[in-house]
PDB file of C-alpha atoms in Angstrom:
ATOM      1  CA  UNK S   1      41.840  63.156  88.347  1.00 41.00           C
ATOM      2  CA  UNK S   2      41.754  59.235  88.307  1.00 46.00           C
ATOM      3  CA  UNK S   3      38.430  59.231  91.138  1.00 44.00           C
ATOM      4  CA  UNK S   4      35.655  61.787  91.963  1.00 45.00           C
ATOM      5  CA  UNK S   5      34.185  61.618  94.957  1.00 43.00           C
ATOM      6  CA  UNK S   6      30.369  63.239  95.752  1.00 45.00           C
ATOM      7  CA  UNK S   7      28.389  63.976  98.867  1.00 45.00           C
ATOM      8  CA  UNK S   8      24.877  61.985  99.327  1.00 45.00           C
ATOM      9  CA  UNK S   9      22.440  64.844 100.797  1.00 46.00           C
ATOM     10  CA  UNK S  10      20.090  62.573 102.526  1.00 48.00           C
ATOM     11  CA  UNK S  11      23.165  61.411 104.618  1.00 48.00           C
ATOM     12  CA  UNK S  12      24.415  64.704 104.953  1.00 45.00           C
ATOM     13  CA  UNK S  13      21.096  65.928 106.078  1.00 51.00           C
ATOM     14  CA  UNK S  14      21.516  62.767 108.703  1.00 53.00           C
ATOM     15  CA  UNK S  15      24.987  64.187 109.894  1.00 52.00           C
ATOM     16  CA  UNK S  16      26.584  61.373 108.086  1.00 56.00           C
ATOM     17  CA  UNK S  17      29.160  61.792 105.717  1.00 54.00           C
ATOM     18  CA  UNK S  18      29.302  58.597 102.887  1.00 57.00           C
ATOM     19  CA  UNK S  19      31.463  59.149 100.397  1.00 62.00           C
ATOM     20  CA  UNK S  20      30.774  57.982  96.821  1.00 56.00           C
ATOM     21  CA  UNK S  21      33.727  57.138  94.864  1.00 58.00           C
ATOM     22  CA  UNK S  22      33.505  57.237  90.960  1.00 54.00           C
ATOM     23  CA  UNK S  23      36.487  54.812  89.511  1.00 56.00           C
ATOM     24  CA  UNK S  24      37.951  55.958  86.415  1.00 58.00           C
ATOM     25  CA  UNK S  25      38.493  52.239  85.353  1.00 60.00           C
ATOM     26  CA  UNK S  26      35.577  50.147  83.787  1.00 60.00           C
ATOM     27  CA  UNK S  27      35.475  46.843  84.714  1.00 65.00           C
ATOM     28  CA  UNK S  28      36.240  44.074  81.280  1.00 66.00           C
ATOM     29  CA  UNK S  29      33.906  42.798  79.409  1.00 66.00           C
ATOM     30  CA  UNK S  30      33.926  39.410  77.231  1.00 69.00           C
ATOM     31  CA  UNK S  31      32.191  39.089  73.505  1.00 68.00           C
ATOM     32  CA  UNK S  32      31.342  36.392  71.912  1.00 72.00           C
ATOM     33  CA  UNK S  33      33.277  36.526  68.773  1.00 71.00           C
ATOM     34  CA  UNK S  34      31.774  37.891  65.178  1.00 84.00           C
ATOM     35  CA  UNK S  35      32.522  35.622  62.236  1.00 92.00           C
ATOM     36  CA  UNK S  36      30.417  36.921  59.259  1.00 92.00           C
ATOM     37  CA  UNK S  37      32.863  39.477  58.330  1.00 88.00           C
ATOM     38  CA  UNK S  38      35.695  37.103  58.151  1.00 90.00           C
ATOM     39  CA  UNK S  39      33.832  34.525  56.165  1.00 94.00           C
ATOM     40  CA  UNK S  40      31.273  36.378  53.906  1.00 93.00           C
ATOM     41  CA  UNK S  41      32.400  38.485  50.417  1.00 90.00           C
ATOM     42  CA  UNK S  42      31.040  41.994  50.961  1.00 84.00           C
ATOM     43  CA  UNK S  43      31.332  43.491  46.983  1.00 78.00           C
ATOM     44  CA  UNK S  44      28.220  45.441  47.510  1.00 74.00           C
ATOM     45  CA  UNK S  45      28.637  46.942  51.003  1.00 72.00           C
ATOM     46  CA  UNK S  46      29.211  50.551  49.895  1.00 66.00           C
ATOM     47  CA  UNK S  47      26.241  50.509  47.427  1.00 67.00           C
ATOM     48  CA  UNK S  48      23.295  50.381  50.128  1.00 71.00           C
ATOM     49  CA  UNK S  49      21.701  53.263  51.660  1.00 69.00           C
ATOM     50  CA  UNK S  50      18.860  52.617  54.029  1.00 77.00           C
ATOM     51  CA  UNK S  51      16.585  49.667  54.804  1.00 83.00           C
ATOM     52  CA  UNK S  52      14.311  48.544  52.082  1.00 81.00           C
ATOM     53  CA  UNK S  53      17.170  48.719  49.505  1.00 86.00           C
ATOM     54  CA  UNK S  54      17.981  46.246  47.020  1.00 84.00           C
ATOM     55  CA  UNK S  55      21.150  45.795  45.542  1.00 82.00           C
ATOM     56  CA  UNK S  56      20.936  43.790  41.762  1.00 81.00           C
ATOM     57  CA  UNK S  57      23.841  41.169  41.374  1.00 79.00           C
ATOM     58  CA  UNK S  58      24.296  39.889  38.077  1.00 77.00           C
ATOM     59  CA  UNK S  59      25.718  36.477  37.909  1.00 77.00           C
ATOM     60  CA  UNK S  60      28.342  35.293  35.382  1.00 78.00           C
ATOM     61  CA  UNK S  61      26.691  33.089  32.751  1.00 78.00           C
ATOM     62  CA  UNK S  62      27.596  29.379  32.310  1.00 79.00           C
ATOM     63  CA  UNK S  63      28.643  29.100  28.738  1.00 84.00           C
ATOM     64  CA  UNK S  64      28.217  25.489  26.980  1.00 87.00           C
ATOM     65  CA  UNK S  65      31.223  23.952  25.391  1.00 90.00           C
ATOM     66  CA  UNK S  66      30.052  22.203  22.212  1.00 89.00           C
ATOM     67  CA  UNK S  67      31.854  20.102  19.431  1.00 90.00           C
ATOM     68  CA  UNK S  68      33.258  21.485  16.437  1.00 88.00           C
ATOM     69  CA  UNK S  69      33.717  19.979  12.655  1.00 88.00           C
ATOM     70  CA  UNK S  70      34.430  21.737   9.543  1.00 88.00           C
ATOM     71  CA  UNK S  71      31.292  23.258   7.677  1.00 84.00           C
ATOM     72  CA  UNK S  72      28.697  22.531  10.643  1.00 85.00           C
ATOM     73  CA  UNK S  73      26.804  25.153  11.811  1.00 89.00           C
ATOM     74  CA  UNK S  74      28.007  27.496  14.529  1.00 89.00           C
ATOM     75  CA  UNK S  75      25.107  27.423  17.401  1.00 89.00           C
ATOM     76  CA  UNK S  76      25.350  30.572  19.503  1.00 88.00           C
ATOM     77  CA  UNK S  77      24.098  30.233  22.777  1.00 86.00           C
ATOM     78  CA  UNK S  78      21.715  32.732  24.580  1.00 84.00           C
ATOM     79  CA  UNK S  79      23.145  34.763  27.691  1.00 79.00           C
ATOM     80  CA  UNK S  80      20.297  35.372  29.583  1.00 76.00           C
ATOM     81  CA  UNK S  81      21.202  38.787  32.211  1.00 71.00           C
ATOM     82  CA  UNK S  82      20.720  36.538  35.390  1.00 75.00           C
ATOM     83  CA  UNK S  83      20.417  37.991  38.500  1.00 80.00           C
ATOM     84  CA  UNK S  84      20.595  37.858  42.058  1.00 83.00           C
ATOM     85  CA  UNK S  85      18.518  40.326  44.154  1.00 86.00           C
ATOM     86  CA  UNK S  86      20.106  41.479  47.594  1.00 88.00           C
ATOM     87  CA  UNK S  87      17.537  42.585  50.298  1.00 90.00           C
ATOM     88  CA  UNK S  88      18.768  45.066  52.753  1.00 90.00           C
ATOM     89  CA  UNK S  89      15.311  43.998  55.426  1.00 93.00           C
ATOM     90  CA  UNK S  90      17.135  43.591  58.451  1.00 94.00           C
ATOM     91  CA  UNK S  91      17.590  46.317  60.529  1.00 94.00           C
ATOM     92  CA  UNK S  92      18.560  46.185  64.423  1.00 94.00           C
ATOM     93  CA  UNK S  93      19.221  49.526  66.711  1.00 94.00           C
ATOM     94  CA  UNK S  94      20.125  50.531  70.244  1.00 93.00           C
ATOM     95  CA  UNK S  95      19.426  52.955  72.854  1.00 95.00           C
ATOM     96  CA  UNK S  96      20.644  54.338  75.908  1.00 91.00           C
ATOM     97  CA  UNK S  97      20.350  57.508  78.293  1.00 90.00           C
ATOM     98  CA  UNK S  98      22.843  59.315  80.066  1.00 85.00           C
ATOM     99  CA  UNK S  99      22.166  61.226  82.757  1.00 83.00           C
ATOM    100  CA  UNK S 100      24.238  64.391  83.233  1.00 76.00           C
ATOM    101  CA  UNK S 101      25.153  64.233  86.624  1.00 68.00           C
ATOM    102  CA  UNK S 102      26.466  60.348  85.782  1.00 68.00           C
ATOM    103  CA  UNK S 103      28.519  61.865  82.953  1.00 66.00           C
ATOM    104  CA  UNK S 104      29.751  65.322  84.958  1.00 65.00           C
ATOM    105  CA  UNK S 105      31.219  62.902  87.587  1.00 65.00           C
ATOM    106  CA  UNK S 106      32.575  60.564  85.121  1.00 65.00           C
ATOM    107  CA  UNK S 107      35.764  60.779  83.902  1.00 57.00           C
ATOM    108  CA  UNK S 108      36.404  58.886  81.169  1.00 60.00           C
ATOM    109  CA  UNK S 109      34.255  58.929  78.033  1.00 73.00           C
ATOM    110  CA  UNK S 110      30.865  57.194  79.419  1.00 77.00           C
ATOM    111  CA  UNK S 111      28.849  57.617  76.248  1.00 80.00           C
ATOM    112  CA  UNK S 112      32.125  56.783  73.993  1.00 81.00           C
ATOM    113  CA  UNK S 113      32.544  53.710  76.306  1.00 83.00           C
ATOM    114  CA  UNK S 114      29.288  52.408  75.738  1.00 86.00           C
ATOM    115  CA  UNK S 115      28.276  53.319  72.111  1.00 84.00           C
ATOM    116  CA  UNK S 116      31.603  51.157  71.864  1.00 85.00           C
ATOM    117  CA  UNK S 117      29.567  48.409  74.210  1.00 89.00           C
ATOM    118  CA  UNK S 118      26.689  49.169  71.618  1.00 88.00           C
ATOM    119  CA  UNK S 119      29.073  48.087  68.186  1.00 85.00           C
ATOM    120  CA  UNK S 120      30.051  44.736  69.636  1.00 87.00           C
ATOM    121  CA  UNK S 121      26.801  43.406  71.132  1.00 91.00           C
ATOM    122  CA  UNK S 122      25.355  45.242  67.237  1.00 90.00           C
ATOM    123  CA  UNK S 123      27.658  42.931  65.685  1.00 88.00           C
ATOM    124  CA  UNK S 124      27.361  39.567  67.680  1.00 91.00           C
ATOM    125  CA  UNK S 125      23.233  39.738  67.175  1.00 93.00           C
ATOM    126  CA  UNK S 126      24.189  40.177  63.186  1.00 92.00           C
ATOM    127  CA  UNK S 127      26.450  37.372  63.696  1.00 93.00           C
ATOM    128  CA  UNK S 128      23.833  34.971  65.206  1.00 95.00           C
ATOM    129  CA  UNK S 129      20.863  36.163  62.544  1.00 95.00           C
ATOM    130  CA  UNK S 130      23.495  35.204  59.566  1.00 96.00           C
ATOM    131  CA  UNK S 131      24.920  31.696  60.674  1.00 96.00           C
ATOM    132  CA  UNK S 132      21.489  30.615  62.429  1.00 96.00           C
ATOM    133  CA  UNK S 133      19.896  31.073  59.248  1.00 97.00           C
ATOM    134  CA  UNK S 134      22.152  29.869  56.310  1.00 97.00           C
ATOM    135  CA  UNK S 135      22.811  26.868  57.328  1.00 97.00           C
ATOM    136  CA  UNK S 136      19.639  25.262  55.502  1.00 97.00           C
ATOM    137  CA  UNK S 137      21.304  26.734  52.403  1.00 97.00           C
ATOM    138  CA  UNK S 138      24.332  24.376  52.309  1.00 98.00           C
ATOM    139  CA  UNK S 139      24.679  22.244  48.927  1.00 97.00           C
ATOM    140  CA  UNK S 140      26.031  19.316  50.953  1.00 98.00           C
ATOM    141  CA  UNK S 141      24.811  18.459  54.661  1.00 98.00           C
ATOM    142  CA  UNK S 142      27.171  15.630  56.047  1.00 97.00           C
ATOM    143  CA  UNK S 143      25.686  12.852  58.083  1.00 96.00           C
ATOM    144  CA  UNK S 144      25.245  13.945  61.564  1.00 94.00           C
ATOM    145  CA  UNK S 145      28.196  13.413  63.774  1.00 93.00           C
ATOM    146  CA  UNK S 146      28.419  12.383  67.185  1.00 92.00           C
ATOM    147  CA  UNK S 147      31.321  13.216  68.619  1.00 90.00           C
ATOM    148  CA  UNK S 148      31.002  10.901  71.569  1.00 88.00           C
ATOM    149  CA  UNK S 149      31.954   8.211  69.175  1.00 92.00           C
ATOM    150  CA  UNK S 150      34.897   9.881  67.326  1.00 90.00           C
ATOM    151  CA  UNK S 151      38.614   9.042  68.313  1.00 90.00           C
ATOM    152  CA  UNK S 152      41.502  10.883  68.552  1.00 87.00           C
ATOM    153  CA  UNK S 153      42.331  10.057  65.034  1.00 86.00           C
ATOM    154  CA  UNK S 154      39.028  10.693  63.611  1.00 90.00           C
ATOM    155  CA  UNK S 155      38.022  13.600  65.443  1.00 90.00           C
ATOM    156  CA  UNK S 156      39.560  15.587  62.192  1.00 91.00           C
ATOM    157  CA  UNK S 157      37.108  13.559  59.805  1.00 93.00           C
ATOM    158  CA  UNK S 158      34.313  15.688  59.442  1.00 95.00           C
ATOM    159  CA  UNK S 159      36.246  18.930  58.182  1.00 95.00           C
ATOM    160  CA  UNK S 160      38.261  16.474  55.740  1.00 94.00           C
ATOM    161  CA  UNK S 161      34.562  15.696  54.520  1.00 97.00           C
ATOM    162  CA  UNK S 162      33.172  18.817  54.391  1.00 98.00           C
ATOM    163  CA  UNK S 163      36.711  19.711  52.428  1.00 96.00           C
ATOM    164  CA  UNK S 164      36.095  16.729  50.074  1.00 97.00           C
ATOM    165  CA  UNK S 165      32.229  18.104  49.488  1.00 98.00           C
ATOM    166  CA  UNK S 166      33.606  21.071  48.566  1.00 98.00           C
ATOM    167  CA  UNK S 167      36.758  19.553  45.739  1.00 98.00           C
ATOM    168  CA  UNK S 168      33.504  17.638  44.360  1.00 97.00           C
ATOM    169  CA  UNK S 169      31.704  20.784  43.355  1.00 97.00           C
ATOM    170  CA  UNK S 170      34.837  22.543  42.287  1.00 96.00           C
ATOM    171  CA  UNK S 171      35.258  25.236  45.022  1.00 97.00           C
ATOM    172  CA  UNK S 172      38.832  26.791  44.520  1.00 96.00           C
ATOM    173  CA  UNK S 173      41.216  26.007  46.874  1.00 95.00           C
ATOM    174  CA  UNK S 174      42.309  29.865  46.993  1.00 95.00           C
ATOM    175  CA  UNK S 175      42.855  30.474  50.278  1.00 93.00           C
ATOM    176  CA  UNK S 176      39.580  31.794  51.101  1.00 95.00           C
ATOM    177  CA  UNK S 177      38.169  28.485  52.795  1.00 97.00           C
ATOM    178  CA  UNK S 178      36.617  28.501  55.929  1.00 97.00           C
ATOM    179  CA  UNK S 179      35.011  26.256  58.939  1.00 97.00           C
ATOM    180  CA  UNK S 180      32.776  27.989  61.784  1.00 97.00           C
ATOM    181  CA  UNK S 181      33.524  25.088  64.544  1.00 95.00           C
ATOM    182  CA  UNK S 182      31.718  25.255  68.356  1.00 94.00           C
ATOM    183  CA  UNK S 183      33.930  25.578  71.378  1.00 92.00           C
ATOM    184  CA  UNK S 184      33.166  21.693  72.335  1.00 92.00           C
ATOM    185  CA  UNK S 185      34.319  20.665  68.902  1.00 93.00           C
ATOM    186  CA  UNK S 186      37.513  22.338  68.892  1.00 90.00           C
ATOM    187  CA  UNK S 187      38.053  20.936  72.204  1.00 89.00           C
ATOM    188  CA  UNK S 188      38.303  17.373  70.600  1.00 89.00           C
ATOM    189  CA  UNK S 189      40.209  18.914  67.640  1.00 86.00           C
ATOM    190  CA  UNK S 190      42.941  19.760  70.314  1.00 83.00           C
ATOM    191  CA  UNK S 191      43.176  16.240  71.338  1.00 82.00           C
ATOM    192  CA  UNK S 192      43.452  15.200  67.908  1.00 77.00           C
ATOM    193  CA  UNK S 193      46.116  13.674  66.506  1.00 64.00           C
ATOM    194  CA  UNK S 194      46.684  15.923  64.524  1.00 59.00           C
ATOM    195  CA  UNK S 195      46.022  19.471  66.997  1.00 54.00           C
ATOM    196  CA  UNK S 196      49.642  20.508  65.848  1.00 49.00           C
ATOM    197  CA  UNK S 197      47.493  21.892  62.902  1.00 51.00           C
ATOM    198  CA  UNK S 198      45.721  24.423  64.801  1.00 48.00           C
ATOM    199  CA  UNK S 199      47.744  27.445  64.843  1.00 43.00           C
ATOM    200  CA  UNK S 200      46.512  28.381  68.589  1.00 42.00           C
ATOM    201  CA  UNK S 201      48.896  31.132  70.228  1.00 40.00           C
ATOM    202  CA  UNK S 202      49.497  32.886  67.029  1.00 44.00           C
ATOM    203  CA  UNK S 203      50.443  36.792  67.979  1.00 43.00           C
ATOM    204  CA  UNK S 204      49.359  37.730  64.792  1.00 42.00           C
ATOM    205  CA  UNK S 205      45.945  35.599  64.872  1.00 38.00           C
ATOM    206  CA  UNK S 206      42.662  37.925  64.890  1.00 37.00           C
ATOM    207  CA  UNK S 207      41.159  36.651  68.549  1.00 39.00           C
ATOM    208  CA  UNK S 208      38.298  38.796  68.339  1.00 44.00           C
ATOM    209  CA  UNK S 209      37.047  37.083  65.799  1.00 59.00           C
ATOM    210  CA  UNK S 210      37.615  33.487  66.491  1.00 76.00           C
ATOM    211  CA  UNK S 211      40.370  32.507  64.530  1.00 83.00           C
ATOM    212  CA  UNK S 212      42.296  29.308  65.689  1.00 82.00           C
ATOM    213  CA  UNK S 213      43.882  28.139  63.114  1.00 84.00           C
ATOM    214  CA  UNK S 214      44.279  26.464  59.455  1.00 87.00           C
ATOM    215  CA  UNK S 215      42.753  22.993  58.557  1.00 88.00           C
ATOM    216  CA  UNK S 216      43.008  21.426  54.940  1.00 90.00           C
ATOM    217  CA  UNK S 217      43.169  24.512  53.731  1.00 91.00           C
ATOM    218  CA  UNK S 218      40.523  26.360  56.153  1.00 93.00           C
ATOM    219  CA  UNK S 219      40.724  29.545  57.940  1.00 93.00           C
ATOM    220  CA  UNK S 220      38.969  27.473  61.495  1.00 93.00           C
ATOM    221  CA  UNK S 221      36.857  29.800  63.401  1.00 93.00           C
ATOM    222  CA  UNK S 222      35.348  29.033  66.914  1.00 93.00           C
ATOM    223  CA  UNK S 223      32.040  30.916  67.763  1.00 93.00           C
ATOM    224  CA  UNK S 224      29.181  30.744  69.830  1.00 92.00           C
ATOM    225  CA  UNK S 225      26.449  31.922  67.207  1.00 94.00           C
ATOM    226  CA  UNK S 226      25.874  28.589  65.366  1.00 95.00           C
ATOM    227  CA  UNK S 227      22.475  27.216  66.292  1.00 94.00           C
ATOM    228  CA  UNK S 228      22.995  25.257  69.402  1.00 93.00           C
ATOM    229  CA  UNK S 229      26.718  26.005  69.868  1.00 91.00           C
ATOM    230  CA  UNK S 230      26.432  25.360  73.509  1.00 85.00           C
ATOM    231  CA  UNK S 231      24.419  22.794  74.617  1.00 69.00           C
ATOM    232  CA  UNK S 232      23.304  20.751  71.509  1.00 61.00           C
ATOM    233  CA  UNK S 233      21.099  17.733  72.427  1.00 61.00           C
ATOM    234  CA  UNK S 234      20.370  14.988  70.651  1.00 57.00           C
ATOM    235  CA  UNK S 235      17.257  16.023  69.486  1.00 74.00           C
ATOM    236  CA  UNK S 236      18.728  19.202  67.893  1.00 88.00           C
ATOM    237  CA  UNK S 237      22.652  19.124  66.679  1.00 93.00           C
ATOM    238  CA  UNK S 238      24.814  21.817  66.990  1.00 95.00           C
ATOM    239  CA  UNK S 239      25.116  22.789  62.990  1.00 96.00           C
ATOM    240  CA  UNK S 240      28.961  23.903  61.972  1.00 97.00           C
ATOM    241  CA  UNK S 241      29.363  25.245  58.458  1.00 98.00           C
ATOM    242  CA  UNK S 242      32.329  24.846  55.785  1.00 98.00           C
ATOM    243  CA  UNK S 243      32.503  27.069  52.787  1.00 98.00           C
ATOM    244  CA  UNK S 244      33.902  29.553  51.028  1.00 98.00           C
ATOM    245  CA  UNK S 245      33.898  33.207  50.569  1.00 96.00           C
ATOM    246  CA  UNK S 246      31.910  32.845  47.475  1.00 93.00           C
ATOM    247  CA  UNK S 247      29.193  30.973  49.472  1.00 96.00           C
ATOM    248  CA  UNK S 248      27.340  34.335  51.158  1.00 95.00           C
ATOM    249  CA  UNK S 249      26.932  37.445  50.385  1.00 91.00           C
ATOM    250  CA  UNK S 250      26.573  40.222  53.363  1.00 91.00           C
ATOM    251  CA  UNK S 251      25.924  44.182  53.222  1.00 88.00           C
ATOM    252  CA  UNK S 252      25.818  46.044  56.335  1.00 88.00           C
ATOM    253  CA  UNK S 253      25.792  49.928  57.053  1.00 83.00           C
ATOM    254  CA  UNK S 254      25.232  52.008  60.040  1.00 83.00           C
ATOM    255  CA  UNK S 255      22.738  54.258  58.745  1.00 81.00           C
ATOM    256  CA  UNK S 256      22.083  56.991  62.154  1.00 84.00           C
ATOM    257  CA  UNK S 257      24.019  57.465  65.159  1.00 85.00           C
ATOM    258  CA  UNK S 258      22.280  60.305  66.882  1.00 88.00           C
ATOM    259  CA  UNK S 259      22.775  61.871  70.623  1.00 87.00           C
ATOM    260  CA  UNK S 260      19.929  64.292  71.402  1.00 89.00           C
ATOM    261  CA  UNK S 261      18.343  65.859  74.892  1.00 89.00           C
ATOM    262  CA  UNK S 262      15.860  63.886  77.024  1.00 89.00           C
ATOM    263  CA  UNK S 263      12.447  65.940  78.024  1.00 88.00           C
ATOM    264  CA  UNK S 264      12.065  66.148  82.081  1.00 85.00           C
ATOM    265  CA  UNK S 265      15.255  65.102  82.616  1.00 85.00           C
ATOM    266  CA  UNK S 266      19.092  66.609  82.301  1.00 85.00           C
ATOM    267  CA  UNK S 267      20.704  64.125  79.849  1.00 85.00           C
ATOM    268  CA  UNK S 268      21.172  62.743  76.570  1.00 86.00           C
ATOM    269  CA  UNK S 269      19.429  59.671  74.562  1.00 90.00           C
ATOM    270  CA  UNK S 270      22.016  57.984  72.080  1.00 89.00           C
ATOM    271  CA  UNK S 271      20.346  55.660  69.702  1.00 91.00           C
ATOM    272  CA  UNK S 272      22.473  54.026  66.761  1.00 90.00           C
ATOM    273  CA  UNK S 273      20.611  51.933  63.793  1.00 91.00           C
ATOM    274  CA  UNK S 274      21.916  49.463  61.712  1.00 90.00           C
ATOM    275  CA  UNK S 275      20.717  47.933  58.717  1.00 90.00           C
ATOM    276  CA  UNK S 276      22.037  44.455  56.756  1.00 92.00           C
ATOM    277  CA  UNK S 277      20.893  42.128  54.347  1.00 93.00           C
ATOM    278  CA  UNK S 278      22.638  38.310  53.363  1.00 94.00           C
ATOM    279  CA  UNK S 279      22.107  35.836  50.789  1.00 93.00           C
ATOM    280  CA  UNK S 280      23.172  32.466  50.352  1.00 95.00           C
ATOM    281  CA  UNK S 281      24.564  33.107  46.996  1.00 91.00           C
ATOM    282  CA  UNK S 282      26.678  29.896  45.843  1.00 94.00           C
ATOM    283  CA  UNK S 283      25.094  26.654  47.740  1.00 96.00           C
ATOM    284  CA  UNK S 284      27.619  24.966  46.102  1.00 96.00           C
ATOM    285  CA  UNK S 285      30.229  26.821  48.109  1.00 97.00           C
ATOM    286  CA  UNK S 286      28.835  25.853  51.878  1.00 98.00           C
ATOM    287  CA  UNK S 287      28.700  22.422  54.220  1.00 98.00           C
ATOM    288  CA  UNK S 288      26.841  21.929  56.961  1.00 98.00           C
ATOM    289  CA  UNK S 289      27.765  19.729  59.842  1.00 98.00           C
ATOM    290  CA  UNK S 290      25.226  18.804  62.276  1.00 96.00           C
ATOM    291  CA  UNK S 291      26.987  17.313  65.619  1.00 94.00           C
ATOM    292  CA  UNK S 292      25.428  16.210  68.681  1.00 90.00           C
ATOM    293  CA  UNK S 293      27.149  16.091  72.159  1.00 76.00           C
TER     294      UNK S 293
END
């Protein structure tokens, strides 16, 4: 049945009958969108376990081109193992009761529904932690932009900068570039003169995860978890990132989803953990842009 409908006791006891109806349909929610996963190589996510792991990555050596001329002496050069050390020491969880009666006159799939709830707000805190933090990574941080003093045909500049940064320090163009923009920037990029770039209305665009469009060669992502995304001030800039897939590193597992019975009461408690550890791997690979309202 698409509504239940229950009988308060105090109102009965009263002689007054109140019905309580129980909709079947849960009202929509909106979620900021989750970027790391689009942006970030994951090569080691299947080799962590728990929190307090740490995942070796060897790095591919540099070798030295030298000059050759008959009889000299071959110099062989020493390939050190270098590598980079992945900490999985983040870990975030939730938890939630459910009360029996709740779910008995439920009926749709309350704890299904909001474990679901769970994932997404999970994923838009690991979102924030990531891009709030690697920012002061970057190789190359642009001169701060205002964008009260860009023009329609400028408003593009930056991201043709940050592109430029990254041809300098020979980041492939492979496909696998990408810009994390605020909502307030892409708003000037669609007055642009050139907004017939962004690719906005795609059917086959991801939405969830931000995806507008293509740029010089950039997958352009708007998102909300960049330091001061909403609201930058002069004294502290809004700070957008270029880079490249090779730039970060990011492992993430859920490690316990567990539903057990609550003492003194009739329900369940549903608790989910997740842990995660990134790296700024190749600073070569990522631009920051710090831009003030």
């Amino acid at each position: 049945m698409g509504l239940q409908v229950t009988r308060s006791g105090a109102n009965l006891s009263a002689g007054v009958f109140v019905p309580q109806i129980y909709s079947a349909k849960l009202q929509d929610k909106f979620y900021a969108a989750s970027v790391v996963p689009a942006i970030a190589n994951h090569n080691w996510e299947g080799e962590i376990m728990a929190f307090g792991d740490t995942v070796n990555i060897r790095k591919v050596p540099t070798i030295s081109i030298q000059n050759y001329s008959v009889n000299s002496a071959i110099n062989y050069q020493d390939v050190s193992d270098e590598q980079i050390q992945l900490l999985i020491n983040q870990a975030k969880y939730y938890a939630f009761k459910v009360d029996y009666i709740d779910d008995y006159q439920s009926d749709i799939a309350l704890i299904d529904t909001i474990t679901q709830d769970a994932a997404m707000q999970m994923a838009v805190t690991v979102d924030k932690s990531v891009l709030q933090s690697v920012y002061a990574d970057a190789g190359t941080t642009l001169s701060s932009v205002d964008l009260a003093a860009l023009t329609t045909a400028t408003y593009i500049t930056p991201l043709l900068q940050a592109g430029q940064a990254l041809d300098e320090k020979n980041v492939p163009r492979d496909g696998k570039r990408w810009a994390v923009i605020t909502p307030e920037y892409a708003r000037y990029l669609k007055l642009s003169d050139l907004k017939q770039v962004l690719i906005t209305g795609d059917d086959e665009s991801p939405l969830r995860n931000g995806f507008v469009g293509q740029i010089d060669g950039m997958n352009i992502y708007v998102s909300n978890n960049v330091l001061n995304a909403v609201g930058s001030t002069s004294g502290s800039p809004s700070q957008m990132l270029v880079g490249h897939e090779s730039a970060l590193t990011f492992a993430s597992q859920f490690v316990k989803h567990e539903m057990l019975p609550l003492q003194n009461t009739f329900g369940y408690g549903i608790k989910g953990l997740q842990v995660y550890g990134f790296k700024t791997v190749k600073a070569d690979s990522l631009v920051c842009i710090p831009v003030y309202v």
